[in-house]
Every structure is written in structure tokens, then in C-alpha cells.
Coordinates of C-alpha atoms in Angstrom, one line a residue:
M541 CA 11.8 -22.4 -0.2
Q542 CA 13.0 -19.9 2.3
H543 CA 16.4 -18.5 1.3
E544 CA 18.2 -16.7 4.2
I545 CA 20.6 -13.9 3.3
T546 CA 23.5 -14.2 5.8
R547 CA 26.1 -11.7 4.5
T548 CA 26.3 -8.1 3.7
G549 CA 26.5 -6.8 0.2
P550 CA 24.9 -4.5 -2.4
L551 CA 21.2 -4.9 -2.7
L552 CA 21.4 -4.4 -6.5
D553 CA 23.9 -5.5 -9.1
S554 CA 25.4 -3.4 -11.9
R555 CA 22.3 -4.0 -14.1
G556 CA 20.0 -2.7 -11.3
R557 CA 18.7 -6.2 -10.4
L558 CA 18.5 -7.8 -7.1
S559 CA 21.8 -9.4 -6.2
E560 CA 20.3 -11.9 -3.8
P561 CA 16.4 -12.4 -3.3
G562 CA 15.6 -13.7 0.1
W563 CA 15.0 -12.8 3.8
A564 CA 17.3 -11.8 6.5
R565 CA 17.2 -11.2 10.2
S566 CA 19.0 -7.8 10.0
P567 CA 19.5 -5.2 7.2
L568 CA 22.4 -7.0 5.5
P569 CA 21.6 -5.9 1.9
V570 CA 22.8 -2.3 1.3
Y571 CA 20.4 0.0 -0.5
D572 CA 21.7 2.6 -2.9
R573 CA 19.1 4.7 -4.8
G574 CA 21.8 5.6 -7.4
A575 CA 22.1 1.9 -8.3
I576 CA 18.6 1.7 -9.6
R577 CA 18.3 1.2 -13.4
A578 CA 14.5 1.8 -13.8
P579 CA 12.4 4.9 -14.6
A580 CA 12.6 7.4 -11.7
F581 CA 8.8 7.6 -11.5
R582 CA 8.5 4.0 -10.4
I583 CA 10.8 4.5 -7.3
K584 CA 8.8 4.4 -4.0
E585 CA 10.4 5.1 -0.6
W586 CA 8.6 5.3 2.8
D587 CA 9.0 5.3 6.5
Y588 CA 5.9 4.3 8.5
Y589 CA 5.7 4.2 12.2
L590 CA 2.8 2.8 14.2
V591 CA 2.7 3.2 18.0
T592 CA 0.1 1.2 19.8
F593 CA -1.2 1.6 23.4
P594 CA -4.3 0.3 25.3
G595 CA -7.4 1.5 23.5
G596 CA -5.7 3.2 20.6
A597 CA -2.8 4.0 18.2
V598 CA -1.1 6.7 16.3
A599 CA 0.7 6.4 13.0
F600 CA 3.1 8.6 11.0
T601 CA 4.0 8.3 7.3
V602 CA 6.5 10.0 5.2
A603 CA 6.7 8.7 1.7
D604 CA 8.5 9.9 -1.5
N605 CA 6.8 8.2 -4.5
S606 CA 9.0 10.3 -6.8
Y607 CA 6.2 12.2 -8.7
M608 CA 4.6 12.9 -5.4
G609 CA 5.3 12.9 -1.6
L610 CA 2.9 12.1 1.2
L611 CA 2.8 13.1 4.8
S612 CA 0.2 11.5 7.0
I613 CA -0.9 11.4 10.6
S614 CA -3.5 9.1 12.0
V615 CA -5.1 8.8 15.5
L616 CA -7.2 5.8 16.3
D617 CA -9.6 5.3 19.2
L618 CA -10.4 1.6 19.4
E619 CA -12.7 2.0 22.3
N620 CA -15.0 4.4 20.5
R621 CA -14.3 2.9 17.0
S622 CA -13.2 6.2 15.6
E623 CA -10.2 7.5 13.8
R624 CA -8.9 10.6 12.2
T625 CA -6.4 10.8 9.4
E626 CA -4.9 14.0 7.9
S627 CA -2.7 13.9 4.8
V628 CA -0.6 16.4 2.8
I629 CA 0.4 15.8 -0.7
L630 CA 3.8 17.2 -1.9
P631 CA 4.1 17.3 -5.7
L632 CA 7.2 16.2 -7.7
T633 CA 9.4 15.3 -4.9
W634 CA 11.7 13.0 -7.0
G635 CA 13.7 11.8 -4.0
R636 CA 14.2 15.2 -2.5
L637 CA 12.7 14.2 0.9
G638 CA 16.0 12.6 1.4
L639 CA 14.8 9.4 3.1
P640 CA 17.7 7.5 4.6
A641 CA 19.4 4.7 2.6
D642 CA 19.9 2.8 5.8
S643 CA 17.0 1.8 8.3
R644 CA 19.5 1.7 11.3
T645 CA 20.2 5.4 11.4
G646 CA 19.4 8.7 9.8
D647 CA 16.8 11.5 10.2
V648 CA 13.7 12.5 8.3
R649 CA 12.3 16.0 8.3
A650 CA 9.3 16.9 6.2
A651 CA 6.7 19.6 6.3
G652 CA 3.9 21.1 4.1
K653 CA 0.6 22.7 4.4
G654 CA 0.4 23.0 8.1
M655 CA 1.9 19.6 9.0
A656 CA 5.4 18.7 10.2
I657 CA 6.8 15.3 10.8
D658 CA 10.3 14.6 12.2
F659 CA 12.0 11.2 12.7
R660 CA 15.3 11.4 14.4
N661 CA 17.4 8.2 14.7
D662 CA 21.0 8.3 16.0
G663 CA 21.4 4.5 15.8
T664 CA 20.5 4.0 19.5
R665 CA 17.0 5.5 19.8
R666 CA 14.3 6.7 17.5
R667 CA 12.3 9.8 18.3
L668 CA 9.1 10.7 16.6
F669 CA 7.7 14.3 16.5
G670 CA 4.5 15.4 14.8
S671 CA 2.5 18.6 14.8
M672 CA -0.4 20.0 12.9
P673 CA -2.4 22.8 14.4
G674 CA -5.3 22.3 12.0
F675 CA -5.7 18.6 12.8
D676 CA -9.3 17.4 13.0
G677 CA -11.0 20.7 12.2
G678 CA -8.8 22.9 14.2
K679 CA -8.4 20.7 17.4
G680 CA -4.7 20.5 16.7
F681 CA -2.2 17.6 17.0
E682 CA 1.1 17.3 18.7
A683 CA 3.2 14.2 19.7
E684 CA 6.6 13.3 20.9
I685 CA 7.4 9.6 21.2
E686 CA 10.7 7.8 21.8
L687 CA 11.1 4.2 20.7
F688 CA 13.7 2.2 22.3
D689 CA 14.8 -1.4 23.4
E690 CA 14.9 -2.5 19.7
P691 CA 14.6 -6.3 19.4
P692 CA 17.8 -8.0 18.1
D693 CA 15.9 -9.5 15.1
S694 CA 13.6 -7.8 12.5
M695 CA 12.1 -8.8 9.2
V696 CA 14.1 -7.9 6.2
I697 CA 13.3 -9.0 2.7
A698 CA 14.5 -8.5 -0.9
T699 CA 11.7 -9.3 -3.3
P700 CA 11.6 -9.3 -7.1
F701 CA 8.6 -8.8 -9.2
E702 CA 7.4 -11.3 -11.8
G703 CA 8.3 -10.3 -15.4
K704 CA 10.0 -7.0 -14.2
A705 CA 13.7 -7.5 -14.1
R706 CA 14.6 -4.2 -12.5
H707 CA 11.6 -3.9 -10.2
F708 CA 12.1 -4.9 -6.5
Y709 CA 10.8 -4.4 -3.0
F710 CA 13.4 -4.0 -0.2
N711 CA 11.6 -3.9 3.2
R712 CA 12.5 -3.9 6.9
K713 CA 9.9 -4.2 9.6
I714 CA 10.9 -3.9 13.3
V715 CA 8.2 -5.2 15.6
G716 CA 7.9 -4.7 19.3
M717 CA 10.0 -1.7 20.3
R718 CA 9.2 -0.1 23.6
A719 CA 7.5 3.4 23.5
R720 CA 7.1 6.3 25.7
G721 CA 6.0 9.9 25.3
Y722 CA 2.7 11.7 24.7
I723 CA 0.1 12.4 22.1
A724 CA -2.2 15.5 22.2
V725 CA -5.3 16.1 20.3
G726 CA -7.0 19.3 21.3
S727 CA -7.3 19.3 25.1
R728 CA -6.9 15.5 25.3
R729 CA -3.4 14.3 26.2
I730 CA -2.6 10.7 26.0
K731 CA 0.5 9.5 28.0
V732 CA 2.4 6.6 26.2
E733 CA 4.0 4.5 28.8
P734 CA 6.6 1.7 28.0
E735 CA 4.8 -0.8 30.2
S736 CA 1.9 -1.0 27.8
A737 CA 3.0 0.9 24.5
W738 CA 4.8 -0.6 21.5
G739 CA 6.3 0.8 18.4
L740 CA 6.6 -0.7 14.9
L741 CA 8.6 0.5 11.8
D742 CA 7.8 -0.3 8.2
W743 CA 10.8 0.9 6.2
G744 CA 10.2 0.4 2.4
R745 CA 12.4 1.2 -0.6
G746 CA 11.8 -0.2 -4.1
V747 CA 10.7 0.0 -7.7
W748 CA 7.1 -1.0 -8.1
P749 CA 4.8 -1.8 -11.0
Y750 CA 1.9 0.4 -11.8
S751 CA -0.8 -1.7 -10.2
G752 CA -1.0 -4.4 -7.6
T753 CA -2.8 -5.5 -4.3
W754 CA -1.1 -6.4 -1.1
Y755 CA -2.0 -7.9 2.2
W756 CA -0.2 -7.0 5.5
S757 CA -0.7 -7.9 9.2
A758 CA 1.3 -7.0 12.2
A759 CA 0.8 -7.3 16.0
Q760 CA 2.9 -6.5 19.0
G761 CA 2.4 -6.9 22.7
Q762 CA 3.0 -9.6 25.4
V763 CA 1.8 -13.2 25.8
G764 CA 2.2 -13.9 29.4
S765 CA 5.4 -12.2 30.4
A766 CA 7.0 -12.7 27.0
R767 CA 7.3 -10.1 24.3
F768 CA 5.6 -11.3 21.2
G769 CA 4.4 -10.2 17.9
W770 CA 4.5 -10.9 14.1
N771 CA 4.8 -9.6 10.5
L772 CA 2.7 -11.3 7.8
G773 CA 2.2 -10.4 4.2
Y774 CA 2.1 -11.1 0.5
G775 CA 1.3 -9.3 -2.8
F776 CA 4.5 -7.4 -2.4
G777 CA 6.3 -9.2 -5.2
Q778 CA 7.3 -12.7 -6.3
T779 CA 8.0 -14.8 -3.1
S780 CA 9.6 -18.0 -4.5
A781 CA 12.9 -17.2 -2.6
A782 CA 11.2 -16.3 0.6
T783 CA 8.0 -14.9 2.2
E784 CA 8.1 -12.1 4.8
N785 CA 6.1 -14.0 7.3
M786 CA 7.8 -14.1 10.7
L787 CA 6.9 -14.5 14.3
F788 CA 8.9 -12.6 17.0
H789 CA 9.3 -14.1 20.5
E790 CA 11.4 -12.3 23.1
G791 CA 13.1 -10.3 20.3
R792 CA 14.1 -13.4 18.1
C793 CA 12.6 -14.3 14.8
H794 CA 10.8 -17.5 13.9
K795 CA 10.4 -17.9 10.2
I796 CA 7.2 -19.3 8.8
E797 CA 6.1 -20.1 5.2
A798 CA 3.0 -18.9 3.4
V799 CA 0.0 -17.3 5.3
E800 CA -3.3 -16.6 3.7
F801 CA -5.8 -13.9 4.8
H802 CA -9.4 -15.2 4.5
I803 CA -11.5 -12.0 4.3
P804 CA -15.3 -12.7 4.4
T805 CA -17.5 -11.4 1.7
K806 CA -20.9 -9.7 1.6
P807 CA -23.8 -11.1 -0.5
D808 CA -22.7 -8.7 -3.4
G809 CA -19.2 -10.3 -3.4
Q810 CA -17.5 -7.3 -1.9
D811 CA -15.1 -7.7 1.0
D812 CA -16.8 -7.5 4.4
F813 CA -13.9 -6.0 6.3
M814 CA -15.7 -5.7 9.7
A815 CA -16.8 -9.4 9.9
A816 CA -14.4 -12.0 11.4
W817 CA -11.4 -12.9 9.3
N818 CA -9.4 -16.1 9.5
F819 CA -5.7 -16.7 8.9
T820 CA -4.2 -20.0 7.9
S821 CA -0.6 -21.1 7.1
S822 CA 0.8 -23.6 4.7
D823 CA 3.1 -25.1 7.5
G824 CA 0.3 -25.0 10.2
R825 CA 2.2 -22.7 12.4
F826 CA -0.1 -19.7 12.3
E827 CA -3.9 -20.2 12.8
M828 CA -5.9 -17.3 14.0
E829 CA -9.3 -15.7 14.0
F830 CA -9.3 -11.9 13.7
R831 CA -12.2 -9.9 15.1
P832 CA -12.2 -6.3 13.7
R833 CA -12.8 -3.2 15.8
L834 CA -12.1 -0.4 13.5
D835 CA -11.5 -0.1 9.7
R836 CA -9.2 2.8 8.8
A837 CA -10.4 3.1 5.2
A838 CA -9.2 5.6 2.5
F839 CA -10.0 5.8 -1.1
T840 CA -8.3 8.3 -3.5
A841 CA -8.5 8.4 -7.3
V842 CA -6.9 11.1 -9.4
G843 CA -6.7 10.4 -13.1
P844 CA -4.8 7.1 -13.7
L845 CA -3.8 6.9 -10.0
M846 CA -5.8 5.2 -7.3
S847 CA -5.4 4.0 -3.8
D848 CA -8.0 1.9 -2.0
Q849 CA -6.8 1.1 1.6
H850 CA -8.5 -0.9 4.4
Q851 CA -6.3 -1.1 7.5
V852 CA -8.5 -2.9 9.9
F853 CA -7.6 -3.0 13.7
G854 CA -8.8 -5.5 16.1
F855 CA -8.0 -8.6 18.1
F856 CA -6.6 -12.0 17.3
S857 CA -7.2 -15.4 18.9
G858 CA -5.6 -18.6 18.1
Q859 CA -2.3 -20.5 18.0
A860 CA 1.3 -19.7 16.8
R861 CA 4.1 -22.3 16.8
L862 CA 7.8 -21.3 17.3
D863 CA 10.8 -22.9 15.7
D864 CA 11.3 -25.3 18.7
G865 CA 7.8 -26.5 18.5
A866 CA 6.4 -24.6 21.4
V867 CA 2.8 -23.5 20.8
L868 CA 1.7 -20.1 22.0
E869 CA -2.1 -19.7 22.8
V870 CA -3.1 -16.2 21.8
K871 CA -6.3 -14.7 23.0
D872 CA -7.7 -11.1 22.2
F873 CA -4.2 -10.0 21.0
P874 CA -4.3 -6.5 19.5
G875 CA -3.1 -6.0 16.0
F876 CA -4.1 -5.1 12.5
A877 CA -4.6 -6.6 9.0
E878 CA -4.9 -4.7 5.9
K879 CA -5.7 -5.0 2.1
V880 CA -4.4 -2.2 -0.2
R881 CA -5.0 -1.8 -3.9
N882 CA -2.8 0.7 -5.8
R883 CA -2.5 2.1 -9.2
W884 CA 0.6 4.3 -8.7

């Protein structure tokens, strides 16, 4: 079942439960942190931007997980198979980072321990600023990137969690914005040009259980002369009303059903993230092989809290079928796929 939300209204009812689980093409549900009827320490809010360009990517995260905030900057070099991530923990934020209640507009300004991240969004264009003089052992980091030409459709989902009446995940992902600006690491300056650079937003708000594992993949670029990309994922809640799997072609969404990530394993049974993955779909509309290039891995454990992340960047080859039956042949298409385990 794929229930589409087609009218605007409050995300939560008076009891703090989802009013209408399902998916939408635009942010029709209205989020209000004050309507949540769950313990404050279970509230998780974040804005994550990923900008991809030939040979690399940069990512910015501002997250308010209530009992702690997180600022993060990542620079990835796919040609040399290297990456650098610097993160700052802000204790006991409890919503004070003031992340916007609406993904369409609003600014985010956060700083701490030598890192500053600034997202400015006036409803027309998104501007991303980041700075950290001590980045990568003192090389320093600076970036200024504008995202524009936002596609008309995006992925919006309101998902409940099994057995948790007041837990939910409300998420919007915008795939395939144009990007321009620059990134500087030490003496190296990378020009981000709209002919070859793309921006993605992962905007998440919700009440989460203590532990869980999720899978997420996204890609953006061009197939032939057409703008193309996707968002795939599961493990973010109970998906009987809808999955978050969606293709984007020329800015319009094409909804698909369940997609499974087949991650190879090593002889000891552990995931082999750098071997070739396969992706299959229940409706036969997304069949891909994924060849990894770089694993952005991070593991953190503090007392009862733990995060084990593998965001793997590489290249996809295979087929994707649009709503009208047209089949797109995809070869060496850049994107990522991740597996994340959290106790938070």
C-alpha cells in the first residue's frame, strides 16, 4: 500500500500521534515541536546537506538530539579514496538550536569549539556556509555554496514506529538541486559549478526509539540530458502506509514500492561494505549493482549511547523504470548507500 497525502494539515493530532501516515510530493504535513506528547529526550531534529561534484563531495550536519547537539563537516575525495570528517558535540541542547519547523524556509546558525555552520534559506535559494580553522590538523576549512533550481517534487514521508504510539519520523528529502560556490581546505580551493554539481537536503524531525538500524541511498545527476536521481530507504519506522522509495526524473517524482539493499558479507559474517552491493525492488522498477569507492565510516560509543555509521560512496549501474513504463539505463552513476546502527 502506498498512501499519498494530498492535503495540508497538522502532522500530529491532539494526542501527539500522526494524523495521517503516508507519503507526499511536497511538505503538506505541518510540523509543530510543541504538539509532541513524548519524552523530550526522544526528540531528534536535523538538517543535512550533501553537495556532490566530479570526484568528490562535501557534507554539513546540524542536529539537535535534545540531550546533545551535533555539528559536522565532511570532505570526500573519491579519486584518492580519502575523506575527513570533523564533528563537534554540544551538550544538553534540548531544542535550543532552533531548527526550523518548515523545510521550505528558515535559517540555521550553530557554532562551537572552532566550528561554525550557517544555513540561510529565504524560500527562494539556500546558502550554505561553513568554517573551521582547525579542520584536518590545522589545514582549515571554508565553504560558501548556493543551492538553487529546486525541483518541483521532493520526498516527504510521515512514518509511525511499531508499538510506539507517539513515536514518528517526519522527513523531507530534496534531490537534485543545482549548486555553485567554492570549498577550500588548506591551500586547495575547489570550485563548485552548476553544470556538474548537485545539492541534496535531508530534513528530519521526529520522536525515535532508543535503538534501530536504517538503510538509506540517494543519487543525483544526469542520465543523458535529463536530470535524474533517487531516494531509497527503510528501517526508519513502520512502512505499511508507504515507503520512502522514489525516483526523480526532470524534477518529478515516480513512486516505487519496497527496495532491498543486499550488502555482501565477509567469511566471518560481517558486512563487506567495499565489495559490490546489489539493489532489488518488489515491483521490479529498481535493479542496480553498486560498486563502492569510499566508505565514510564512523563509530562512537559513550555509555549506553552508540552510533555505527557506514556511508559508502560509489557508482551505480542498472535499470530504473518510471511511472509511464520508460526504462532508464544507468551506468556508473554516482551516489551513496549507507547502513547506520544507533542506540540514542
